[in-house]
Every structure is written in structure tokens, then in C-alpha cells.
Tab-separated table of C-alpha atoms and ligand atoms in Angstrom:
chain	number	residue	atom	x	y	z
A	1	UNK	CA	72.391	147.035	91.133
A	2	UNK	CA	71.152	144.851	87.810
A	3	UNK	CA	72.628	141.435	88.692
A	4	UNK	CA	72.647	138.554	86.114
A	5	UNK	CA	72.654	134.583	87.374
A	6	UNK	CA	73.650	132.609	84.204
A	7	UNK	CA	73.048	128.981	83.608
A	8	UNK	CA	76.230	127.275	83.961
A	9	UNK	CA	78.300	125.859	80.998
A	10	UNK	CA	80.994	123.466	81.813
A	11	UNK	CA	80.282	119.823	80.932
A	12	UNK	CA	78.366	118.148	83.946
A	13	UNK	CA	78.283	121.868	85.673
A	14	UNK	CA	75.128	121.154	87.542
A	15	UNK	CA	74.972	123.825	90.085
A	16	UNK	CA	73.590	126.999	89.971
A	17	UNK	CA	75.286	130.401	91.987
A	18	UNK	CA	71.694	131.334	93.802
A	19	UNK	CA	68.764	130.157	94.268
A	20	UNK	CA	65.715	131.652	94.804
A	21	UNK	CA	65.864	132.133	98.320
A	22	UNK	CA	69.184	133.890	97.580
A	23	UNK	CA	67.197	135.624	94.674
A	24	UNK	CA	64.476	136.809	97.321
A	25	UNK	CA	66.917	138.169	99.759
A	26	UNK	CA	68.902	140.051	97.375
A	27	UNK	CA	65.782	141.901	96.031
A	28	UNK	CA	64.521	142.752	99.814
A	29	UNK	CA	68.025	145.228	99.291
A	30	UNK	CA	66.542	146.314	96.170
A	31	UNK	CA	69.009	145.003	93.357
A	32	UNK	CA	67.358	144.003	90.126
A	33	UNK	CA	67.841	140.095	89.306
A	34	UNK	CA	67.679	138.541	85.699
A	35	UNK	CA	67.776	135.133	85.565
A	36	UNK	CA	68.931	133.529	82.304
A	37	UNK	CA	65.952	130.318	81.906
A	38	UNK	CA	67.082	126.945	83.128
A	39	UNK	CA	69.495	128.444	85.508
A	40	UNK	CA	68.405	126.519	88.211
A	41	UNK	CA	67.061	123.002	86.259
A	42	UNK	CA	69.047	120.482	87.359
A	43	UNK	CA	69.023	121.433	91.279
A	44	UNK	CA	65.336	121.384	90.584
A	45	UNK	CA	64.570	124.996	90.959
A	46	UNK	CA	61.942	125.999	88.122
A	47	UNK	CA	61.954	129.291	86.340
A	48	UNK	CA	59.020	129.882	87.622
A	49	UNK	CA	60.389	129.667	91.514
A	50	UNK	CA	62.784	132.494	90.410
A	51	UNK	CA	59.487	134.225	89.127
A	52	UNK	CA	57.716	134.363	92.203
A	53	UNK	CA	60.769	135.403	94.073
A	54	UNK	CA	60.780	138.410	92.427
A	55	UNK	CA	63.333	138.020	88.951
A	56	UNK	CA	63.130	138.407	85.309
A	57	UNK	CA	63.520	135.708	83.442
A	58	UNK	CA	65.915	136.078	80.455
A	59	UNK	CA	65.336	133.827	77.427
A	60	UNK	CA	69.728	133.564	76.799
A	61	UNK	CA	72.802	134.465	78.442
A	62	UNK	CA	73.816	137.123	75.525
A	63	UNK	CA	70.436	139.213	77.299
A	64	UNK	CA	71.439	138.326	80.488
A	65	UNK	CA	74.862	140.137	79.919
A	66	UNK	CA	73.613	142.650	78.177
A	67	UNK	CA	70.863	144.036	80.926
A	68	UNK	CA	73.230	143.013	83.967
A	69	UNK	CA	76.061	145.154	85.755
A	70	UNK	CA	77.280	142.380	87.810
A	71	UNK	CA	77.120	139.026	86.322
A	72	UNK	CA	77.372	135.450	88.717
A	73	UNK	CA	77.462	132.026	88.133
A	74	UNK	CA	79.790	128.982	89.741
A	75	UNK	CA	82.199	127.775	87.420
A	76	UNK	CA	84.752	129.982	85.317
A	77	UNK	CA	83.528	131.933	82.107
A	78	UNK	CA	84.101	130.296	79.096
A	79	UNK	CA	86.244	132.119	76.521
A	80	UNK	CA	82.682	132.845	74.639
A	81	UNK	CA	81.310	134.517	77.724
A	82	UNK	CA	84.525	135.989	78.642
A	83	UNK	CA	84.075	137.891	75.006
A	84	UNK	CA	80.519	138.945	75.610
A	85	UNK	CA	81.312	140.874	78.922
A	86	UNK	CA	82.060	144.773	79.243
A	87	UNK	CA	84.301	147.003	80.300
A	88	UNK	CA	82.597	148.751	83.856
A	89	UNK	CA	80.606	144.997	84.285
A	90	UNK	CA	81.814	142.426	87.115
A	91	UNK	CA	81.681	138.871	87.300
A	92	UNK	CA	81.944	136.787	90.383
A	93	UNK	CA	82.595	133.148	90.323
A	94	UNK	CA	85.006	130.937	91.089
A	95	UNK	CA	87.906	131.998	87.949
A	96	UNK	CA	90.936	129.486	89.126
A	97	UNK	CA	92.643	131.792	86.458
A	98	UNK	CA	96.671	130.722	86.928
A	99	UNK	CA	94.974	127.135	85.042
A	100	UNK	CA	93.425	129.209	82.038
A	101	UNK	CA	95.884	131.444	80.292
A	102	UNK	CA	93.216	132.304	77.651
A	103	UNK	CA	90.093	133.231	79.909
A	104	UNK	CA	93.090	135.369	81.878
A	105	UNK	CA	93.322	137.026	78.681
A	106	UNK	CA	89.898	137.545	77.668
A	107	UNK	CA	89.052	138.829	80.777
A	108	UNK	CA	91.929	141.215	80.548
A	109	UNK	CA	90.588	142.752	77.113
A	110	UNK	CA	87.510	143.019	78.540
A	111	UNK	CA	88.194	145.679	81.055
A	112	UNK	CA	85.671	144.219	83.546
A	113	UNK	CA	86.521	143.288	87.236
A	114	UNK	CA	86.996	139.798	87.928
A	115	UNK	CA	86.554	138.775	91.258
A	116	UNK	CA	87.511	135.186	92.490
A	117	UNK	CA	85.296	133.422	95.194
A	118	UNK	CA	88.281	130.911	95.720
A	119	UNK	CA	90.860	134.032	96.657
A	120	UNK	CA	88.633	136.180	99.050
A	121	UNK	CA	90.552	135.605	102.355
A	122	UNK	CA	89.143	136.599	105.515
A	123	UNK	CA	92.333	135.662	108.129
A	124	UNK	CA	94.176	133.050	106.982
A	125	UNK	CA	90.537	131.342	105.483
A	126	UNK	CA	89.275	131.195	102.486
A	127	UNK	CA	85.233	131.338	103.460
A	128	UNK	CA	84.192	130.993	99.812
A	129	UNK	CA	86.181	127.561	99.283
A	130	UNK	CA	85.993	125.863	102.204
A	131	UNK	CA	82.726	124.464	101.520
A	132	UNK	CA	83.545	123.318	98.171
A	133	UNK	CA	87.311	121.973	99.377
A	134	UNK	CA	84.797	120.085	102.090
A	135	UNK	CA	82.483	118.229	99.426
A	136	UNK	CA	84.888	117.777	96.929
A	137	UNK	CA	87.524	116.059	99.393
A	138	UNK	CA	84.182	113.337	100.356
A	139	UNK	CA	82.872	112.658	96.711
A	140	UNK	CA	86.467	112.514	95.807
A	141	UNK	CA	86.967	109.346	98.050
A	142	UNK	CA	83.947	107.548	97.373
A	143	UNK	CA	84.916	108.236	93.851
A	144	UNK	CA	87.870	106.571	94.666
A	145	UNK	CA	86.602	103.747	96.018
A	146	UNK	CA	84.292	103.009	92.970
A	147	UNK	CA	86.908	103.055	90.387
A	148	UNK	CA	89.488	100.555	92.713
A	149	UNK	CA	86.767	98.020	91.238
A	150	UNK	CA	88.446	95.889	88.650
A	151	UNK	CA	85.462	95.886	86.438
A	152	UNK	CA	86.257	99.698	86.127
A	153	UNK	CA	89.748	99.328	85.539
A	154	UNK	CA	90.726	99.349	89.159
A	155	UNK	CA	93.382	97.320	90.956
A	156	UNK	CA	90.486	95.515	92.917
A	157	UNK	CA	90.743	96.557	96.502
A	158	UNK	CA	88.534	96.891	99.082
A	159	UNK	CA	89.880	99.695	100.722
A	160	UNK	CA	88.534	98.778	104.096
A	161	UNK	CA	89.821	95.180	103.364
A	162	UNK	CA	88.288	92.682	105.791
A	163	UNK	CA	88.179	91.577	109.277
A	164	UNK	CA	90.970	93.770	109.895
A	165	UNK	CA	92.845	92.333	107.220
A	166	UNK	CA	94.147	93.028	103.680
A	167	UNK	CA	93.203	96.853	104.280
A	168	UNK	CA	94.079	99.542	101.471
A	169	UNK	CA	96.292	102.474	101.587
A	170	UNK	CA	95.359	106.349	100.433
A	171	UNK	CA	97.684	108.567	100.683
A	172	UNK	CA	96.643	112.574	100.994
A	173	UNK	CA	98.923	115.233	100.036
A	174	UNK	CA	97.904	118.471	101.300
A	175	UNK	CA	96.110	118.112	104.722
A	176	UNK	CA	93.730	121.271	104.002
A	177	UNK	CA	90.250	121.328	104.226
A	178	UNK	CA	90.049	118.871	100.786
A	179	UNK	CA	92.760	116.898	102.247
A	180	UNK	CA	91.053	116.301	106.115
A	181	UNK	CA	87.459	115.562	104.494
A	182	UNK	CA	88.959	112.916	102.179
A	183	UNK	CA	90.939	111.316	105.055
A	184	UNK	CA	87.726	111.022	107.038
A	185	UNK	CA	85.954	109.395	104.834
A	186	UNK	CA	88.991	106.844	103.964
A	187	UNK	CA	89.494	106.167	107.488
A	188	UNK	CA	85.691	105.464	108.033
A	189	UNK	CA	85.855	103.032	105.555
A	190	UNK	CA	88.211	101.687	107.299
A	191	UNK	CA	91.439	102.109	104.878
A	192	UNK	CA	95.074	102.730	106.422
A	193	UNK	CA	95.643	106.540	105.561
A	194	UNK	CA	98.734	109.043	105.868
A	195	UNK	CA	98.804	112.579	104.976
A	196	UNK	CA	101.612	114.630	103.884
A	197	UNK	CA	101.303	118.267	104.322
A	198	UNK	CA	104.078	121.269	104.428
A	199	UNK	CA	102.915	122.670	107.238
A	200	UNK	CA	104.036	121.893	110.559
A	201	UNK	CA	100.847	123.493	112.048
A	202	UNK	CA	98.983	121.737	110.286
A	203	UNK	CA	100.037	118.939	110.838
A	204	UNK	CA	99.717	119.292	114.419
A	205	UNK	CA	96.228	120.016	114.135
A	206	UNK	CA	95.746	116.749	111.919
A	207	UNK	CA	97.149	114.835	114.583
A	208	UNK	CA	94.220	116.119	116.868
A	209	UNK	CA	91.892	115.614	114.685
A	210	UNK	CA	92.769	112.205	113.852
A	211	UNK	CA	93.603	111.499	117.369
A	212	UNK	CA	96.445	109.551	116.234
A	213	UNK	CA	94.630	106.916	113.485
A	214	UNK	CA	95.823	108.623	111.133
A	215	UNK	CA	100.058	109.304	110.187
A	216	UNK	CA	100.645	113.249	109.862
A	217	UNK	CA	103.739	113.443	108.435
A	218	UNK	CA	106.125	116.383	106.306
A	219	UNK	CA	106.930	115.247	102.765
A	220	UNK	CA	110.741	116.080	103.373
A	221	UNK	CA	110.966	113.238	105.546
A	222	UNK	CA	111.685	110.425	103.050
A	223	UNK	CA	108.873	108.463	103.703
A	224	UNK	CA	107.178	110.157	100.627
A	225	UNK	CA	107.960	108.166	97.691
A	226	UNK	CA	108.000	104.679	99.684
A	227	UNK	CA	104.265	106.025	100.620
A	228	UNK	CA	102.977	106.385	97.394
A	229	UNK	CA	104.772	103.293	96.162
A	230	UNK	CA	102.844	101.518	98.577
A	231	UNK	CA	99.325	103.203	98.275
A	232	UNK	CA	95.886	101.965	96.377
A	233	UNK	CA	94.671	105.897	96.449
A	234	UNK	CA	96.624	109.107	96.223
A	235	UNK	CA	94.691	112.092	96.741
A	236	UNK	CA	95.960	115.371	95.792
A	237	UNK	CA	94.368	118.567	97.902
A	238	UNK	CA	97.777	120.892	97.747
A	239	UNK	CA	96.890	124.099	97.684
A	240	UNK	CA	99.256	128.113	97.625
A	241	UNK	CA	96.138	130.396	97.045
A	242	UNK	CA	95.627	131.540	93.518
A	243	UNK	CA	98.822	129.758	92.509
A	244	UNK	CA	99.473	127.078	90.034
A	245	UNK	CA	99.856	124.177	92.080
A	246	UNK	CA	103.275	122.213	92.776
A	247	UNK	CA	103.977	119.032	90.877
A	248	UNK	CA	104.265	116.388	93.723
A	249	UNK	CA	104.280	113.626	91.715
A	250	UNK	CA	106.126	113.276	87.802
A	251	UNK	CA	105.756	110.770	85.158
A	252	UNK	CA	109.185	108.937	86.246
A	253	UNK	CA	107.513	107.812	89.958
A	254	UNK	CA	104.325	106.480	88.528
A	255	UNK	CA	106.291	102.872	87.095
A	256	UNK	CA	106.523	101.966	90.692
A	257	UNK	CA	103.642	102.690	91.888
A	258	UNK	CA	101.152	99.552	92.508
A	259	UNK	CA	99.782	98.760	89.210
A	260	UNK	CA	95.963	99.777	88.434
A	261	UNK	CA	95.953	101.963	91.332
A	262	UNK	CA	94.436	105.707	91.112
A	263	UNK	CA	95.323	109.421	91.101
A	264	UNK	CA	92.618	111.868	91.968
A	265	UNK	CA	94.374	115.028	91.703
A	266	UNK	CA	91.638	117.656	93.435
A	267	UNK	CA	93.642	120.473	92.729
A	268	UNK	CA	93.277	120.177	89.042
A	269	UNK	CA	91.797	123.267	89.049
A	270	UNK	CA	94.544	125.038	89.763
A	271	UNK	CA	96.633	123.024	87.345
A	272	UNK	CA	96.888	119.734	89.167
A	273	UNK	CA	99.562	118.432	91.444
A	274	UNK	CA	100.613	115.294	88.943
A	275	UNK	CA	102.702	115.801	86.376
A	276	UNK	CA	100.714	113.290	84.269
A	277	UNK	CA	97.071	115.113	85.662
A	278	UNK	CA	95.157	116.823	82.696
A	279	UNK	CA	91.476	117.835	83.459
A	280	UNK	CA	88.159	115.756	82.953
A	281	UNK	CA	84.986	115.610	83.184
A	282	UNK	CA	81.717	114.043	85.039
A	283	UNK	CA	81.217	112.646	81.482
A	284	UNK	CA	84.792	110.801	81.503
A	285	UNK	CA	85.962	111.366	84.585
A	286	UNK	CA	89.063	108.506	84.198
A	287	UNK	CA	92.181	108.030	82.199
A	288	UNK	CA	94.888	105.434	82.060
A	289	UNK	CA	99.077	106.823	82.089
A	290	UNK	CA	101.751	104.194	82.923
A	291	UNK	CA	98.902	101.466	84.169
A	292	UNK	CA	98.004	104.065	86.606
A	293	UNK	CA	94.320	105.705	86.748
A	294	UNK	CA	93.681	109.316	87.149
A	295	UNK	CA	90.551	110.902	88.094
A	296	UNK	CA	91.168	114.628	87.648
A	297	UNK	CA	87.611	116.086	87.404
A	298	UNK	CA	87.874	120.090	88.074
A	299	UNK	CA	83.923	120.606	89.433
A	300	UNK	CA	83.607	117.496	91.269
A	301	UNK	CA	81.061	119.031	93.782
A	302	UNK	CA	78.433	119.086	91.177
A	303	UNK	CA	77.973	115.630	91.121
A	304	UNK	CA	75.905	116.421	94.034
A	305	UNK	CA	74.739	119.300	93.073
A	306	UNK	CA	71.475	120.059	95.287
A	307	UNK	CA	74.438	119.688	98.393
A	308	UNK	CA	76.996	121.859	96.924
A	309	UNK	CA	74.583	124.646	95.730
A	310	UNK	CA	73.110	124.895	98.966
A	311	UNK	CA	76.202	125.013	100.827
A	312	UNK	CA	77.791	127.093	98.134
A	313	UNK	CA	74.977	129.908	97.968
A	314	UNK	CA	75.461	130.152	101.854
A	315	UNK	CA	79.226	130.880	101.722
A	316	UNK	CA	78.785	133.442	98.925
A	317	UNK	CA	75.396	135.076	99.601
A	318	UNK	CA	76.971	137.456	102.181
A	319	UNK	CA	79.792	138.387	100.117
A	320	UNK	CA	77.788	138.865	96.565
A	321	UNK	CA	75.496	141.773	99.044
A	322	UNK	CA	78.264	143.208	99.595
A	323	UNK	CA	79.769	143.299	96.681
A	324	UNK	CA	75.910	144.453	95.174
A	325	UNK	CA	76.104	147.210	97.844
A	326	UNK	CA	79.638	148.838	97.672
A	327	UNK	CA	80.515	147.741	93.997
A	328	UNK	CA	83.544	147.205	92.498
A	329	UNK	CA	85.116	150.654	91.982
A	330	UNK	CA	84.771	150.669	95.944
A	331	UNK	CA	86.256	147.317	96.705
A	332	UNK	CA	89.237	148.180	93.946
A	333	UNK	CA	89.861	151.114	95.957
A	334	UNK	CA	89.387	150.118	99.794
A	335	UNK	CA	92.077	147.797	100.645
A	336	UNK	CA	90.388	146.374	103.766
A	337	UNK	CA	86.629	145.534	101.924
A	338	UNK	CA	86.317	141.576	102.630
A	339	UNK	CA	86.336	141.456	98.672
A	340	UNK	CA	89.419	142.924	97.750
A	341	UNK	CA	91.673	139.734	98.022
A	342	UNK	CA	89.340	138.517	95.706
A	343	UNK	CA	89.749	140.904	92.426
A	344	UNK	CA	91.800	139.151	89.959
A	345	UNK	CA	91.326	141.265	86.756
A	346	UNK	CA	90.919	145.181	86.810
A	347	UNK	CA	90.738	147.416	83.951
A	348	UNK	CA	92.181	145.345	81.880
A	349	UNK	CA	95.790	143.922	84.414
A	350	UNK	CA	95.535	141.052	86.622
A	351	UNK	CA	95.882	142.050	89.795
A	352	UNK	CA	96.482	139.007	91.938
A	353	UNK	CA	100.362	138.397	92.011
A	354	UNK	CA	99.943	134.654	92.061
A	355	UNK	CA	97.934	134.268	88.973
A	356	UNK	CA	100.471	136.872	87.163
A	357	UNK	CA	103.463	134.538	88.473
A	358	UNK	CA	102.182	131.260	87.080
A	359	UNK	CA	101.495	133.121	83.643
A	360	UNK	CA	104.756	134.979	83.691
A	361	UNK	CA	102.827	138.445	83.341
A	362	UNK	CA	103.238	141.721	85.156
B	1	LIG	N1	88.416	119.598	91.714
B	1	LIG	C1	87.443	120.201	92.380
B	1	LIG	O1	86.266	120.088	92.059
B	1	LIG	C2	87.762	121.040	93.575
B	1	LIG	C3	86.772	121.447	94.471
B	1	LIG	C4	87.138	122.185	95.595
B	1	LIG	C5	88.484	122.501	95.808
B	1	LIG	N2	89.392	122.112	94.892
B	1	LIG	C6	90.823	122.389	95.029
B	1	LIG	O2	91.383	121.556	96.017
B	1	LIG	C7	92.640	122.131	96.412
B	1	LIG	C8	92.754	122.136	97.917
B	1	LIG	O3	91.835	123.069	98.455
B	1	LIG	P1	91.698	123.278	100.027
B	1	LIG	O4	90.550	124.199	100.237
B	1	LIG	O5	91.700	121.972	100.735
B	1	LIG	O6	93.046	124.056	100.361
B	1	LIG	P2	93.678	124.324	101.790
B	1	LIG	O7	94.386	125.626	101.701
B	1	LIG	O8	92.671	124.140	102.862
B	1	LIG	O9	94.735	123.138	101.943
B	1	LIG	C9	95.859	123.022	101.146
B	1	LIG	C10	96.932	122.335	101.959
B	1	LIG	O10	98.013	122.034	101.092
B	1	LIG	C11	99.206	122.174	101.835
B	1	LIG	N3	100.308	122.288	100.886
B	1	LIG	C12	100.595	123.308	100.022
B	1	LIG	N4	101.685	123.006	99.278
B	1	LIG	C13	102.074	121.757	99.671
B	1	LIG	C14	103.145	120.908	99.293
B	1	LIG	N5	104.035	121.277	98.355
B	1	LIG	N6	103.252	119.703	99.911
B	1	LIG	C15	102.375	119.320	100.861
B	1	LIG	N7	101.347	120.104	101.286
B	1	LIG	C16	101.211	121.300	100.693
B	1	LIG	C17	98.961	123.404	102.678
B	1	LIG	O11	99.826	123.460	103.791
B	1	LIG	C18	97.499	123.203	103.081
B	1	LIG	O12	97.366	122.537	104.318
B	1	LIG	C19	92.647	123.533	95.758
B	1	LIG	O13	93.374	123.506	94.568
B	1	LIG	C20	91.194	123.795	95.453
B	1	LIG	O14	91.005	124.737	94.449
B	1	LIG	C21	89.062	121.394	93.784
């Protein structure tokens, strides 16, 4: 198969979907592999590296999609590259499509297949997000911690207080894989930390984990408000796959919450779980509503991106031979290919029900 790796576009998108290692075992299965130029810059992988791996270096991403039958990258396609792909072409990234009604479109005119790393389920997992959910869920708290400064605009905490005294609280809502890394790190800084999760399971599991340091808890139970009236952090790692996400928190609840505290709403990318959340980026990462900061940054892996794109390319490697190998006519067709959770957009109709739901579409 031709396969295209374009540089990434988002604003402070610094990883790149494969490196050359990735690049040198795809070609050992005999795929051809352009490589748009300054894919890999900022993780420092020179053109060059991708050169003596074995690809062809492409001068712009309009070539790229133009000599490529499958097309990867990290991030979703912006509308522009959304326009420039083809009917009978796939792209595989992550698409978080029920947050962007107009790529949803695009990629419907286009008649390509779309397939999502972030719904490929294999069980009850979700291989290709994990790794991301893992990162993001650790930068997001010592994010967290760096704007409770009050020279940033922060409330002035120390989350881990001192002595055993004067400690912060961060409350997590959604004890997934997001949800349990940022706990971790809030509890090794030594910050008092609940989580709130649907999930009975879960929360069961959470409780081993955290071998009790940690309150588990189910949102029903009252205690949910008074918690996040009383916390320094709220984290928000909700997640129903492929779905807009719930609104936990609305605009009414923020006026009682502690002044100068901070939102990071995670699951921005699939909409956000605040009702005040609205994305940003590694550029301005922090906004002020009702004396309450919000970090809402929707690719906040890349701010370390040499960790995420190793971790990433290792998730995804497997699945993009496979998807090289069988293609996507085959995947479309064979209901139990590891990819077929995973197609979103299919000759021109969406064909994940949760992404159709949160646009009202069939
Ligand atoms: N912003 C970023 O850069 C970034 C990076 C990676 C992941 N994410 C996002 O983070 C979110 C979480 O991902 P994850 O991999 O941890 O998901 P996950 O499936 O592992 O965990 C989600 C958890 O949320 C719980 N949940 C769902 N609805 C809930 C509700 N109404 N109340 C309480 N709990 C609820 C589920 O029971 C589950 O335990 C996703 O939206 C994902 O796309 C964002």
C-alpha cells in the first residue's frame, strides 16, 4: 500500500504518527511510505532519518495526499485537509469527530474511510488511547500545579501543603485511565484527592489501587457539589466512547467554587465536561470564567512530545499493519477485524452511532 505520514497542523501539535523505526518496519512488509518534510522536526527525527529508513520525502502535504492511499498523522484533519482527501483514500488518526461537526462533514463529502484510533476497542479497552489518556492525565496535573501559582493567576496553593498541613484538594471526575494517572500524581505530591466515577467497578478497582488514600466515590451520592466547592483542582477525564461528553459541571456551580481555583477539563476533546470549557491551546492554554481558571488544552500530550510519540507509535504501529495489509474495504466488511470499531466515516455516512447521536445525524 502507498501510505502518507503528514506533518501535523494543530497549534503546538508536536508529535509525529511514526517514526522511522515505524517507517522501517512498515517497508520490511513492502508498503510504500511518503513522508511530507518536517514531519518528524520537533521530536528530532530529520528528514533525512526517514531517508535512510527507506521513504520518500514529499516537499508538501497536497503531494503527500495526492501519491498516498492511506494517509496518517496524530491529531484530526483540518477542514483544509479534510477537502484535499479522496473518495477510495483512508485516513487514520485520532478524529474525536462528535466535537467537530464540520470535519464530520468534510469527511463525509469526501467519500474516504475515516478510521478513529480513539474508538478501536479490543474488549472493553481502547489500546490506541490508553497511552495518550495515561500522559495526558500526568502533564495535566503538573499543569495544574503550575497555574495554582498566584503569579499565574492561581489561588496560591501548594497542593502538597506542608508538614502535613494546609494540603490542597483535586477532585477527578471520571476514574479512567486519564482520571487514575492524574490522581497518582496528585497524591504523590502529596494533595488530598477524591474521584468520582459512574462505575461501581471501577470504583472498586480504584479503591485497590489507591489502597484506600484515596476517596472512590459515585457522583449520585451528594457529596459531589460540596466536593468541588471545596477543591483547588478539578480534573475532568469522563469519558462514553466516541460520544460527546456529559456536562458535569454548569456555569451556575462555578460562583461557589473557591475563588482562583482551576478547571482542566481533559475531555475537551470530546467536547469537554464543563459547561463553561471551550478548547485551547499550548500557546494559551488558560482562561478566566466566574474567577475560576480553565485549562482545556485538547493535545496536551504533545507538550512532551518525544514521550507521547514514542508511546503513541507503539500502540498504533500494530494496528496501522494491519490496516496496510487487509485495507479498508476488508475491515468495512469483516465485522470482527480489530479495526472495525474504529471506522467512523464510510462512503460518505458516519458510521459510528455515537458520533451520529451527538450531531443529530442518521
Ligand atoms: N485533552 C487531551 O489531550 C486528551 C488526551 C488523552 C485523552 N483525552 C480524553 O480524556 C478523556 C478520558 O479518557 P480515558 O482514556 O481516561 O477514558 P476511560 O474510558 O479510561 O475513563 C473514563 C471514565 O469516565 C467514567 N465516566 C463516564 N461518564 C461519567 C460520568 N457521567 N460521571 C462520572 N464518571 C463517568 C467512566 O466510568 C470511566 O471510568 C477522553 O475524553 C479522552 O479522549 C484527552
Amino acid at each position: 500500500m502507498r501510505i502518507g505520514l503528514l506533518k501535523e497542523t494543530k497549534v503546538g501539535e508536536h508529535r509525529v504518527a511514526i517514526t522511522h523505526t515505524g517507517v522501517a518496519e512498515l517497508l520490511r512488509d513492502e508498503h510504500e511510505i511518503f513522508v511530507e518534510k518536517d514531519a518528524g522536526q520537533s521530536v528530532g527525527i530529520k528528514n533525512s532519518d526517514y531517508e535512510d529508513a527507506g521513504a520518500i520525502l514529499v516537499s508538501n502535504a497536497e503531494e503527500v495526499f495526492k501519491r498516498s492511499e492511506l494517509l496518517i498523522k496524530v491529531k484530526e484533519p483540518s477542514i483544509m485537509e479534510c477537502e484535499l482527501l479522496r473518495e477510495k483514500q483512508t485516513i487514520f488518526c485520532y478524529l474525536h469527530l462528535a466535537a467537530f461537526p464540520e470535519q464530520t462533514k468534510s469527511l463525509c463529502r469526501s467519500k474516504a474511510t475515516a478510521i478513529a484510533y480513539e474508538t478501536v476497542s479490543v474488549g472493553n479497552e481502547l489500546p490506541m488511547l490508553i497511552p495518550m489518556s495515561k500522559i495526558a492525565g500526568r502533564v495535566a496535573m503538573q499543569t495544574a500545579t503550575y497555574y495554582l501559582q498566584t503569579p499565574l493567576g492561581g489561588r496560591g496553593i501548594l497542593l502538597g501543603g506542608e508538614d502535613g498541613l494546609n494540603q490542597g484538594k483535586v477532585v477527578v471526575i471520571g476514574g479512567g485511565t486519564a482520571g487514575e494517572s492524574a490522581a497518582k500524581v496528585a497524591l504523590g505530591i502529596g494533595a488530598e484527592v477524591v474521584i468520582f466515577d459512574k462505575s461501581e467497578k471501577r470504583l472498586e478497582e480504584l479503591r485497590k489501587i489507591f489502597k484506600g488514600q484515596v476517596s472512590c466515590v459515585l457522583p449520585e451520592e451528594g457529596t459531589f457539589h460540596e466536593e468541588i466547592y471545596d477543591a483547588e483542582v478539578v480534573i475532568g477525564a469522563v469519558l462514553i466512547p466516541g460520544a460527546s461528553a456529559p456536562k458535569l459541571i454548569n456555569r451556575e456551580m462555578l460562583p461557589s467554587m473557591k475563588k482562583r481555583s482551576l478547571l482542566v477539563d481533559i475531555a475537551i476533546d470530546q467536547g469537554g465536561c464543563f459547561e463553561t470549557s471551550k478548547p485551547t491551546d499550548h500557546d494559551n492554554p488558560v482562561y478566566v470564567e466566574e474567577e475560576v481558571l480553565h485549562y482545556c488544552v485538547a493535545n496536551i500530550p504533545s507538550a512532551v512530545p518525544r514521550t507521547s510519540t514514542r508511546c503513541l507509535e507503539l500502540a498504533t504501529l500494530p494496528y496501522l499493519k494491519l490496516l496496510a495489509r487487509d485495507g479498508a474495504e476488508k475491515i468495512a466488511q469483516s465485522t470482527d477485524h480489530p479495526l472495525h470499531s474504529g471506522i467512523n466515516i464510510h462512503q460518505g455516512s458516519i458510521t459510528c452511532k455515537p458520533v451520529a447521536e451527538a450531531q443529530n445525524l442518521n
